[in-house]
Amino acid sequence: MGDLQSLQAFINCLDQRSLPRILQVCSGVYFQGSVYEISGSEVCLSTGDLVKIIGLELLSVSCEDVNTGDSFVLPIHYTGNFRLVAEDLPYNTVEELVGLCPVGVDACGSFTFRSTQELIVDNFTLAPDEHLTLLSVEVSEDGERLARCQVLGHNMAYAELLLPLSLKGEFYECEDERGYFLQEIMSSARLSCRRFCNTNTKSSGGLLMFSPVYEISAIMHLRKNIVKFPSTLEVDVQDVTDQFQDLVFITPLSLPEVVSQPKESFPTMAEILEAPEGNQYFSCSWFGGLQKGKSLILHECHQKTMILASTPKGKKGKQYFMISDDYGGRMRRRAREFGSVYELYLASSQSPGLKVSVSRDYEADEDEGMPALGVGENLEVLGMSLMDRLKPGAAEKVESLICKRTHEVDDDDDDDEDDSEEISMPLFMAGHFVEKLSDNKKYRLNDLVSGSLPVDVKVVTRDKDLEKDPLMGLPALKLEETFTETTVLTSLPHNPDWCFELPVRWLQMSVCFTSDDLPWSRPPELHVETVTEMTEKFYYEYHKLIGKTEEPPPRPPKRKKSSCDANKKVQSLPSLGSSVSKQLDKLSLGPKVEKRSVPPPPQDETLHQPPPLLPRKSISLAESSSMPNMYVKSPRMSHKSGTFTDYIQILVVLNKMYTLTFSYLPLIKQRRDFLTRIMTTSLSRTHL
């Protein structure tokens, strides 16, 4: 039984290679839930509790100023450097100095020391206070341990000598100018117990002592999950590993850890400690049975070949399945449909010699290099090539699919005539094609996936080992690709012979093995659910995981308009203003009179001058009288003979307005009579 000490002192001196260790809490009661909240777990350490430490993770470093006693915390990835402070204490032998080597005897070269006395070794005399650099520790032929050191001679030449570790004297450590990172200090047992100072002289401060702060991962007695708490908890513990070696602690296991267990551990009973959080990937019935506290039967772990399949979008939306290669149903190949030449090219790259039939007519477009296609024409894909596409100015290379086109031959036609021809279709060309299948055979799943994928099928015979085959009755099923998945074959205790496979990558849960008896006297015959329905999120997350991205189809080239066509189009569009002005010029108020023109209206010079700037109004009430409006003329006008030209100008404006209004009337005479009456009435009023 170990000595009683604080938890922090025990962890700081613990060699992690000796884990796991069993500790007993000897004093103090600590409720973590009322003080800390780490990873959402609650820990209670009471007097007498047993704790099995299984792991340590360095979180931060607590720094204490030796002179003032102040302490602060630094992150483990702190980038500053610290300088080692030499201990001002004498050492009696060289062996005691070797124990101070900062990094270890296998990486010396920066540790120096001196002797206050004169040393004579193998006829070599070393003056007092001369600096020696420790290089390595060696063992002689007679088994004596020696320290190989380097000394700087009088002629600035380095010399090496061997000092026995048992050599006595008065030795002192020299100052080390090397800087150490915080992570480097904490990873060395010799450095972590030494004193340092900051290399930044502006804020060096005093001497610093470092103590690590760990996050302890432990298993507690009668606890079914791993607890985590910091090493700074103020409790006293005692190491009781030797007294409780046979104590069994329940160990939580994730699914990857279950897979790593030896094969002799299966089959076994297990209990769910942490159930999967939310159902993001599965649409199957067995997922609802994975609840916390439920028991499971784990039969075996293995790697299975899975097939990713999907259905076309229908009333229920698109469905996704993960099918095991042990699926026993039978399938027929289904003709694939292609909506463009690019889709035809992708399919032909995976299935050479692809044959399709045209299901929709298309007219030829010579400018784009697209041939005419008719319903019923048969195409056999030969390959892809770069074809020249003529355009104004130069030729352009376009990726095109080369196909052999044949027409359906009637029985009455001569069989000797070969009406096949090669055509090229650009990849951006739209089209409707249906694959031509030459067989109506029923295939097993393994036979289909051994060839090229994807392939469209229809399940015609269900898997008899399944209670309900979810693939039976689907109008179509697309087998996309195969992948390898690590699974755990599992069943529920009330139905131990009906098994399902837990995919390790897609389930986050933890279980623990229990000592309960298996629910059978002899192993039953197992029936495995070979079809698992998945969600749409699984489908896209899977493609993210494998990094599969589909390139978009090529876009058709843009048509460039020639300059002559553009000029013709511009010239063919007359301006609206010019046409209206021509129509107005042809109008007249009465019968045509030669050499008679209406005099132009007098131009008012004030209309062409900018309005005068008015001074800003004053705030005082005395000067707040309103100013007359200078932008319009006063309505007081005398009836003089010169006002006749004003009426003429008004009539010209009215003439233009009514011309636009009656431009769509079939009878121009009505418009002229109407304007004449207005003119006569206006002239009579003016003379009056």
Short mmCIF file of N, CA, C and O in Angstrom, two decimals, residues 576-681:
data_model
loop_
_atom_site.label_atom_id
_atom_site.label_comp_id
_atom_site.label_asym_id
_atom_site.label_seq_id
_atom_site.Cartn_x
_atom_site.Cartn_y
_atom_site.Cartn_z
N LEU A 576 -38.61 55.81 -83.21
CA LEU A 576 -39.99 56.24 -83.01
C LEU A 576 -40.13 57.75 -83.18
O LEU A 576 -41.11 58.26 -83.72
N GLY A 577 -39.11 58.48 -82.74
CA GLY A 577 -39.19 59.94 -82.83
C GLY A 577 -39.22 60.43 -84.26
O GLY A 577 -39.96 61.35 -84.61
N SER A 578 -38.39 59.82 -85.14
CA SER A 578 -38.35 60.27 -86.53
C SER A 578 -39.66 59.98 -87.24
O SER A 578 -40.15 60.79 -88.03
N SER A 579 -40.27 58.80 -86.99
CA SER A 579 -41.53 58.47 -87.66
C SER A 579 -42.65 59.39 -87.21
O SER A 579 -43.50 59.83 -88.02
N VAL A 580 -42.69 59.73 -85.95
CA VAL A 580 -43.74 60.62 -85.45
C VAL A 580 -43.57 62.02 -86.02
O VAL A 580 -44.54 62.70 -86.40
N SER A 581 -42.31 62.47 -86.08
CA SER A 581 -42.09 63.83 -86.60
C SER A 581 -42.46 63.92 -88.08
O SER A 581 -42.99 64.94 -88.54
N LYS A 582 -42.20 62.84 -88.87
CA LYS A 582 -42.57 62.87 -90.27
C LYS A 582 -44.09 62.92 -90.44
O LYS A 582 -44.61 63.61 -91.31
N GLN A 583 -44.80 62.18 -89.60
CA GLN A 583 -46.25 62.20 -89.70
C GLN A 583 -46.81 63.58 -89.33
O GLN A 583 -47.78 64.07 -89.92
N LEU A 584 -46.22 64.24 -88.35
CA LEU A 584 -46.69 65.57 -87.94
C LEU A 584 -46.42 66.61 -89.02
O LEU A 584 -47.18 67.56 -89.20
N ASP A 585 -45.30 66.44 -89.73
CA ASP A 585 -44.99 67.42 -90.77
C ASP A 585 -45.97 67.35 -91.94
O ASP A 585 -46.20 68.35 -92.63
N LYS A 586 -46.55 66.17 -92.17
CA LYS A 586 -47.47 66.01 -93.28
C LYS A 586 -48.87 66.51 -92.98
O LYS A 586 -49.71 66.59 -93.86
N LEU A 587 -49.15 66.81 -91.71
CA LEU A 587 -50.50 67.24 -91.35
C LEU A 587 -50.70 68.72 -91.70
O LEU A 587 -49.75 69.52 -91.68
N SER A 588 -51.96 69.11 -91.98
CA SER A 588 -52.32 70.51 -92.26
C SER A 588 -53.69 70.78 -91.68
O SER A 588 -54.48 69.86 -91.45
N LEU A 589 -54.01 72.07 -91.44
CA LEU A 589 -55.27 72.46 -90.80
C LEU A 589 -56.40 72.67 -91.82
O LEU A 589 -57.56 72.74 -91.46
N GLY A 590 -56.13 72.78 -93.03
CA GLY A 590 -57.17 73.01 -94.05
C GLY A 590 -56.66 72.60 -95.42
O GLY A 590 -55.71 71.83 -95.54
N PRO A 591 -57.27 73.14 -96.48
CA PRO A 591 -56.77 72.83 -97.83
C PRO A 591 -55.39 73.38 -98.03
O PRO A 591 -54.99 74.39 -97.44
N LYS A 592 -54.65 72.64 -98.84
CA LYS A 592 -53.25 72.99 -99.05
C LYS A 592 -53.13 74.33 -99.78
O LYS A 592 -53.72 74.52 -100.82
N VAL A 593 -52.37 75.23 -99.22
CA VAL A 593 -52.14 76.56 -99.80
C VAL A 593 -50.66 76.71 -100.04
O VAL A 593 -49.86 76.52 -99.11
N GLU A 594 -50.31 77.01 -101.23
CA GLU A 594 -48.90 77.14 -101.57
C GLU A 594 -48.37 78.49 -101.12
O GLU A 594 -49.08 79.49 -101.11
N LYS A 595 -47.09 78.51 -100.84
CA LYS A 595 -46.34 79.71 -100.45
C LYS A 595 -47.03 80.44 -99.31
O LYS A 595 -47.14 81.64 -99.30
N ARG A 596 -47.50 79.69 -98.36
CA ARG A 596 -48.08 80.32 -97.17
C ARG A 596 -47.62 79.52 -95.96
O ARG A 596 -47.87 78.33 -95.86
N SER A 597 -46.99 80.18 -95.11
CA SER A 597 -46.46 79.51 -93.91
C SER A 597 -46.84 80.30 -92.68
O SER A 597 -46.96 81.52 -92.73
N VAL A 598 -47.02 79.61 -91.62
CA VAL A 598 -47.37 80.25 -90.36
C VAL A 598 -46.12 80.87 -89.76
O VAL A 598 -45.08 80.21 -89.66
N PRO A 599 -46.20 82.13 -89.40
CA PRO A 599 -44.99 82.76 -88.81
C PRO A 599 -44.64 82.09 -87.49
O PRO A 599 -45.51 81.67 -86.73
N PRO A 600 -43.35 81.96 -87.24
CA PRO A 600 -42.94 81.29 -85.98
C PRO A 600 -43.33 82.16 -84.79
O PRO A 600 -43.40 83.37 -84.88
N PRO A 601 -43.62 81.55 -83.70
CA PRO A 601 -43.96 82.32 -82.49
C PRO A 601 -42.77 83.11 -82.01
O PRO A 601 -41.62 82.71 -82.19
N PRO A 602 -43.06 84.28 -81.46
CA PRO A 602 -41.94 85.10 -80.95
C PRO A 602 -41.25 84.37 -79.78
O PRO A 602 -41.89 83.74 -78.96
N GLN A 603 -39.96 84.47 -79.78
CA GLN A 603 -39.17 83.84 -78.72
C GLN A 603 -38.98 84.82 -77.58
O GLN A 603 -38.59 85.95 -77.77
N ASP A 604 -39.28 84.36 -76.44
CA ASP A 604 -39.12 85.15 -75.23
C ASP A 604 -37.71 84.93 -74.70
O ASP A 604 -37.31 83.80 -74.39
N GLU A 605 -36.96 85.98 -74.61
CA GLU A 605 -35.57 85.86 -74.17
C GLU A 605 -35.45 85.42 -72.72
O GLU A 605 -34.46 84.85 -72.29
N THR A 606 -36.48 85.70 -71.95
CA THR A 606 -36.40 85.33 -70.52
C THR A 606 -36.48 83.83 -70.33
O THR A 606 -36.03 83.32 -69.30
N LEU A 607 -37.07 83.12 -71.34
CA LEU A 607 -37.18 81.66 -71.18
C LEU A 607 -35.84 80.98 -71.35
O LEU A 607 -35.65 79.86 -70.88
N HIS A 608 -34.89 81.62 -72.06
CA HIS A 608 -33.58 81.00 -72.30
C HIS A 608 -32.54 81.45 -71.29
O HIS A 608 -31.38 81.11 -71.41
N GLN A 609 -32.91 82.24 -70.36
CA GLN A 609 -31.97 82.70 -69.34
C GLN A 609 -32.24 81.95 -68.04
O GLN A 609 -33.38 81.62 -67.73
N PRO A 610 -31.19 81.65 -67.28
CA PRO A 610 -31.39 80.94 -65.99
C PRO A 610 -32.13 81.84 -65.02
O PRO A 610 -32.03 83.06 -65.07
N PRO A 611 -32.92 81.28 -64.17
CA PRO A 611 -33.65 82.10 -63.18
C PRO A 611 -32.70 82.78 -62.23
O PRO A 611 -31.62 82.28 -61.93
N PRO A 612 -33.09 83.97 -61.78
CA PRO A 612 -32.20 84.70 -60.85
C PRO A 612 -32.15 84.01 -59.50
O PRO A 612 -33.08 83.35 -59.06
N LEU A 613 -30.99 84.17 -58.84
CA LEU A 613 -30.80 83.62 -57.51
C LEU A 613 -31.45 84.54 -56.49
O LEU A 613 -31.22 85.75 -56.49
N LEU A 614 -32.26 83.98 -55.66
CA LEU A 614 -32.95 84.76 -54.63
C LEU A 614 -32.16 84.72 -53.35
O LEU A 614 -31.59 83.69 -52.97
N PRO A 615 -32.11 85.81 -52.63
CA PRO A 615 -31.41 85.81 -51.33
C PRO A 615 -32.17 84.96 -50.32
O PRO A 615 -33.38 84.79 -50.40
N ARG A 616 -31.41 84.39 -49.36
CA ARG A 616 -32.02 83.57 -48.32
C ARG A 616 -32.90 84.43 -47.44
O ARG A 616 -32.58 85.55 -47.10
N LYS A 617 -34.06 83.90 -47.09
CA LYS A 617 -35.00 84.64 -46.25
C LYS A 617 -34.43 84.86 -44.86
O LYS A 617 -33.76 84.00 -44.30
N SER A 618 -34.73 85.99 -44.34
CA SER A 618 -34.29 86.31 -42.98
C SER A 618 -35.19 85.65 -41.96
O SER A 618 -36.36 85.33 -42.23
N ILE A 619 -34.67 85.45 -40.75
CA ILE A 619 -35.44 84.79 -39.69
C ILE A 619 -36.44 85.75 -39.05
O ILE A 619 -37.47 85.38 -38.53
N SER A 620 -36.13 87.06 -39.15
CA SER A 620 -36.99 88.03 -38.46
C SER A 620 -38.36 88.09 -39.10
O SER A 620 -38.52 87.88 -40.30
N LEU A 621 -39.38 88.41 -38.29
CA LEU A 621 -40.75 88.48 -38.78
C LEU A 621 -40.99 89.71 -39.64
O LEU A 621 -41.86 89.74 -40.48
N ALA A 622 -40.19 90.74 -39.40
CA ALA A 622 -40.41 91.99 -40.14
C ALA A 622 -40.05 91.82 -41.61
O ALA A 622 -40.62 92.45 -42.47
N GLU A 623 -39.08 90.96 -41.89
CA GLU A 623 -38.63 90.79 -43.26
C GLU A 623 -39.18 89.51 -43.87
O GLU A 623 -38.63 88.98 -44.82
N SER A 624 -40.20 88.95 -43.30
CA SER A 624 -40.73 87.68 -43.79
C SER A 624 -41.85 87.85 -44.80
O SER A 624 -42.68 86.99 -44.96
N SER A 625 -41.93 89.01 -45.46
CA SER A 625 -42.97 89.21 -46.48
C SER A 625 -42.67 88.34 -47.69
O SER A 625 -41.52 88.14 -48.06
N SER A 626 -43.70 87.81 -48.32
CA SER A 626 -43.53 86.87 -49.43
C SER A 626 -43.04 87.60 -50.67
O SER A 626 -43.44 88.72 -50.95
N MET A 627 -42.19 86.93 -51.40
CA MET A 627 -41.65 87.47 -52.65
C MET A 627 -42.51 87.00 -53.81
O MET A 627 -43.05 85.90 -53.79
N PRO A 628 -42.66 87.83 -54.84
CA PRO A 628 -43.45 87.38 -56.00
C PRO A 628 -42.72 86.27 -56.76
O PRO A 628 -41.50 86.20 -56.76
N ASN A 629 -43.53 85.40 -57.39
CA ASN A 629 -42.98 84.29 -58.15
C ASN A 629 -42.46 84.81 -59.48
O ASN A 629 -43.20 85.29 -60.33
N MET A 630 -41.11 84.73 -59.64
CA MET A 630 -40.47 85.29 -60.83
C MET A 630 -40.35 84.27 -61.96
O MET A 630 -39.85 84.58 -63.03
N TYR A 631 -40.78 83.02 -61.71
CA TYR A 631 -40.59 81.98 -62.71
C TYR A 631 -41.76 81.86 -63.68
O TYR A 631 -41.66 81.18 -64.69
N VAL A 632 -42.88 82.47 -63.37
CA VAL A 632 -44.02 82.46 -64.27
C VAL A 632 -44.47 83.89 -64.52
O VAL A 632 -44.25 84.78 -63.71
N LYS A 633 -45.15 84.10 -65.62
CA LYS A 633 -45.66 85.42 -65.94
C LYS A 633 -46.96 85.68 -65.22
O LYS A 633 -47.70 84.75 -64.87
N SER A 634 -47.20 86.95 -65.03
CA SER A 634 -48.44 87.33 -64.34
C SER A 634 -49.63 87.03 -65.22
O SER A 634 -49.57 87.22 -66.44
N PRO A 635 -50.76 86.51 -64.67
CA PRO A 635 -51.93 86.19 -65.52
C PRO A 635 -52.62 87.41 -66.09
O PRO A 635 -53.49 87.29 -66.94
N ARG A 636 -52.25 88.60 -65.58
CA ARG A 636 -52.88 89.81 -66.09
C ARG A 636 -52.26 90.17 -67.44
O ARG A 636 -51.18 90.71 -67.51
N MET A 637 -52.96 89.88 -68.49
CA MET A 637 -52.47 90.19 -69.84
C MET A 637 -53.57 90.94 -70.60
O MET A 637 -54.75 90.62 -70.50
N SER A 638 -53.15 91.93 -71.35
CA SER A 638 -54.12 92.73 -72.13
C SER A 638 -54.39 92.04 -73.45
O SER A 638 -53.52 91.40 -74.03
N HIS A 639 -55.64 92.14 -73.94
CA HIS A 639 -56.04 91.54 -75.22
C HIS A 639 -55.57 92.44 -76.34
O HIS A 639 -56.20 93.42 -76.67
N LYS A 640 -54.42 92.09 -76.87
CA LYS A 640 -53.88 92.85 -77.98
C LYS A 640 -53.95 92.00 -79.23
O LYS A 640 -54.19 90.81 -79.20
N SER A 641 -53.70 92.64 -80.33
CA SER A 641 -53.78 91.91 -81.60
C SER A 641 -52.66 90.89 -81.73
O SER A 641 -52.76 89.93 -82.48
N GLY A 642 -51.56 91.07 -80.98
CA GLY A 642 -50.44 90.14 -81.08
C GLY A 642 -50.72 88.79 -80.46
O GLY A 642 -49.93 87.87 -80.62
N THR A 643 -51.79 88.57 -79.72
CA THR A 643 -52.08 87.29 -79.06
C THR A 643 -52.56 86.24 -80.04
O THR A 643 -52.73 85.09 -79.66
N PHE A 644 -52.82 86.57 -81.28
CA PHE A 644 -53.26 85.59 -82.26
C PHE A 644 -52.19 84.51 -82.49
O PHE A 644 -52.50 83.33 -82.69
N THR A 645 -50.93 84.90 -82.46
CA THR A 645 -49.84 83.92 -82.64
C THR A 645 -49.80 82.92 -81.50
O THR A 645 -49.42 81.76 -81.69
N ASP A 646 -50.22 83.37 -80.29
CA ASP A 646 -50.24 82.42 -79.16
C ASP A 646 -51.25 81.32 -79.41
O ASP A 646 -51.01 80.14 -79.12
N TYR A 647 -52.43 81.70 -79.93
CA TYR A 647 -53.44 80.67 -80.22
C TYR A 647 -52.96 79.73 -81.31
O TYR A 647 -53.25 78.53 -81.30
N ILE A 648 -52.26 80.29 -82.29
CA ILE A 648 -51.73 79.44 -83.35
C ILE A 648 -50.76 78.39 -82.78
O ILE A 648 -50.77 77.22 -83.14
N GLN A 649 -49.95 78.83 -81.84
CA GLN A 649 -48.99 77.90 -81.22
C GLN A 649 -49.71 76.81 -80.43
O GLN A 649 -49.33 75.64 -80.45
N ILE A 650 -50.77 77.18 -79.76
CA ILE A 650 -51.55 76.19 -79.00
C ILE A 650 -52.19 75.19 -79.94
O ILE A 650 -52.23 73.98 -79.68
N LEU A 651 -52.71 75.71 -81.08
CA LEU A 651 -53.35 74.81 -82.03
C LEU A 651 -52.36 73.81 -82.63
O LEU A 651 -52.71 72.66 -82.91
N VAL A 652 -51.13 74.26 -82.85
CA VAL A 652 -50.11 73.34 -83.38
C VAL A 652 -49.85 72.20 -82.39
O VAL A 652 -49.74 71.03 -82.75
N VAL A 653 -49.81 72.54 -81.11
CA VAL A 653 -49.61 71.50 -80.08
C VAL A 653 -50.79 70.56 -80.03
O VAL A 653 -50.65 69.33 -79.94
N LEU A 654 -52.02 71.13 -80.10
CA LEU A 654 -53.22 70.27 -80.10
C LEU A 654 -53.25 69.37 -81.33
O LEU A 654 -53.70 68.21 -81.27
N ASN A 655 -52.79 69.91 -82.45
CA ASN A 655 -52.76 69.12 -83.68
C ASN A 655 -51.86 67.89 -83.52
O ASN A 655 -52.20 66.77 -83.92
N LYS A 656 -50.73 68.10 -82.90
CA LYS A 656 -49.81 66.97 -82.68
C LYS A 656 -50.41 65.95 -81.71
O LYS A 656 -50.29 64.74 -81.89
N MET A 657 -51.08 66.46 -80.67
CA MET A 657 -51.68 65.55 -79.69
C MET A 657 -52.77 64.70 -80.31
O MET A 657 -52.82 63.47 -80.13
N TYR A 658 -53.65 65.33 -81.08
CA TYR A 658 -54.74 64.57 -81.69
C TYR A 658 -54.24 63.68 -82.80
O TYR A 658 -54.86 62.67 -83.13
N THR A 659 -53.14 64.05 -83.44
CA THR A 659 -52.57 63.17 -84.45
C THR A 659 -52.15 61.84 -83.85
O THR A 659 -52.41 60.76 -84.40
N LEU A 660 -51.54 61.92 -82.67
CA LEU A 660 -51.15 60.68 -81.99
C LEU A 660 -52.36 59.92 -81.51
O LEU A 660 -52.39 58.69 -81.50
N THR A 661 -53.40 60.66 -81.07
CA THR A 661 -54.59 59.99 -80.53
C THR A 661 -55.34 59.25 -81.63
O THR A 661 -55.81 58.13 -81.44
N PHE A 662 -55.48 59.89 -82.83
CA PHE A 662 -56.26 59.29 -83.90
C PHE A 662 -55.40 58.60 -84.96
O PHE A 662 -55.83 58.42 -86.10
N SER A 663 -54.18 58.26 -84.63
CA SER A 663 -53.30 57.63 -85.62
C SER A 663 -53.78 56.26 -86.03
O SER A 663 -53.44 55.76 -87.11
N TYR A 664 -54.57 55.63 -85.16
CA TYR A 664 -55.05 54.29 -85.46
C TYR A 664 -56.49 54.28 -85.99
O TYR A 664 -57.08 53.22 -86.17
N LEU A 665 -57.11 55.50 -86.20
CA LEU A 665 -58.46 55.54 -86.77
C LEU A 665 -58.40 55.33 -88.27
O LEU A 665 -57.52 55.88 -88.96
N PRO A 666 -59.34 54.60 -88.84
CA PRO A 666 -59.26 54.32 -90.29
C PRO A 666 -59.57 55.52 -91.16
O PRO A 666 -59.12 55.62 -92.28
N LEU A 667 -60.34 56.45 -90.64
CA LEU A 667 -60.76 57.59 -91.47
C LEU A 667 -60.00 58.83 -91.04
O LEU A 667 -60.13 59.31 -89.92
N ILE A 668 -59.18 59.33 -91.91
CA ILE A 668 -58.42 60.56 -91.62
C ILE A 668 -59.32 61.79 -91.76
O ILE A 668 -59.11 62.82 -91.12
N LYS A 669 -60.35 61.66 -92.52
CA LYS A 669 -61.22 62.81 -92.75
C LYS A 669 -61.90 63.26 -91.47
O LYS A 669 -62.06 64.46 -91.23
N GLN A 670 -62.34 62.30 -90.67
CA GLN A 670 -62.98 62.66 -89.40
C GLN A 670 -62.04 63.47 -88.53
O GLN A 670 -62.43 64.43 -87.87
N ARG A 671 -60.79 63.11 -88.54
CA ARG A 671 -59.82 63.85 -87.71
C ARG A 671 -59.64 65.27 -88.22
O ARG A 671 -59.57 66.22 -87.44
N ARG A 672 -59.59 65.46 -89.54
CA ARG A 672 -59.39 66.80 -90.09
C ARG A 672 -60.61 67.69 -89.84
O ARG A 672 -60.47 68.87 -89.51
N ASP A 673 -61.79 67.11 -90.00
CA ASP A 673 -63.00 67.90 -89.74
C ASP A 673 -63.07 68.32 -88.28
O ASP A 673 -63.46 69.45 -87.96
N PHE A 674 -62.68 67.45 -87.44
CA PHE A 674 -62.71 67.77 -86.02
C PHE A 674 -61.74 68.90 -85.69
O PHE A 674 -62.06 69.84 -84.97
N LEU A 675 -60.54 68.86 -86.26
CA LEU A 675 -59.56 69.92 -86.00
C LEU A 675 -59.99 71.24 -86.64
O LEU A 675 -59.72 72.32 -86.12
N THR A 676 -60.68 71.15 -87.80
CA THR A 676 -61.14 72.38 -88.47
C THR A 676 -62.19 73.10 -87.64
O THR A 676 -62.19 74.33 -87.52
N ARG A 677 -63.09 72.33 -87.06
CA ARG A 677 -64.10 72.95 -86.20
C ARG A 677 -63.46 73.62 -85.00
O ARG A 677 -63.86 74.70 -84.58
N ILE A 678 -62.46 72.99 -84.44
CA ILE A 678 -61.77 73.62 -83.30
C ILE A 678 -61.08 74.90 -83.74
O ILE A 678 -61.11 75.93 -83.04
N MET A 679 -60.48 74.90 -84.89
CA MET A 679 -59.77 76.09 -85.38
C MET A 679 -60.74 77.23 -85.64
O MET A 679 -60.48 78.38 -85.29
N THR A 680 -61.89 76.93 -86.24
CA THR A 680 -62.89 77.97 -86.53
C THR A 680 -63.42 78.59 -85.26
O THR A 680 -63.56 79.82 -85.14
N THR A 681 -63.70 77.77 -84.29
CA THR A 681 -64.22 78.28 -83.01
C THR A 681 -63.19 79.14 -82.32
O THR A 681 -63.50 80.20 -81.77
#
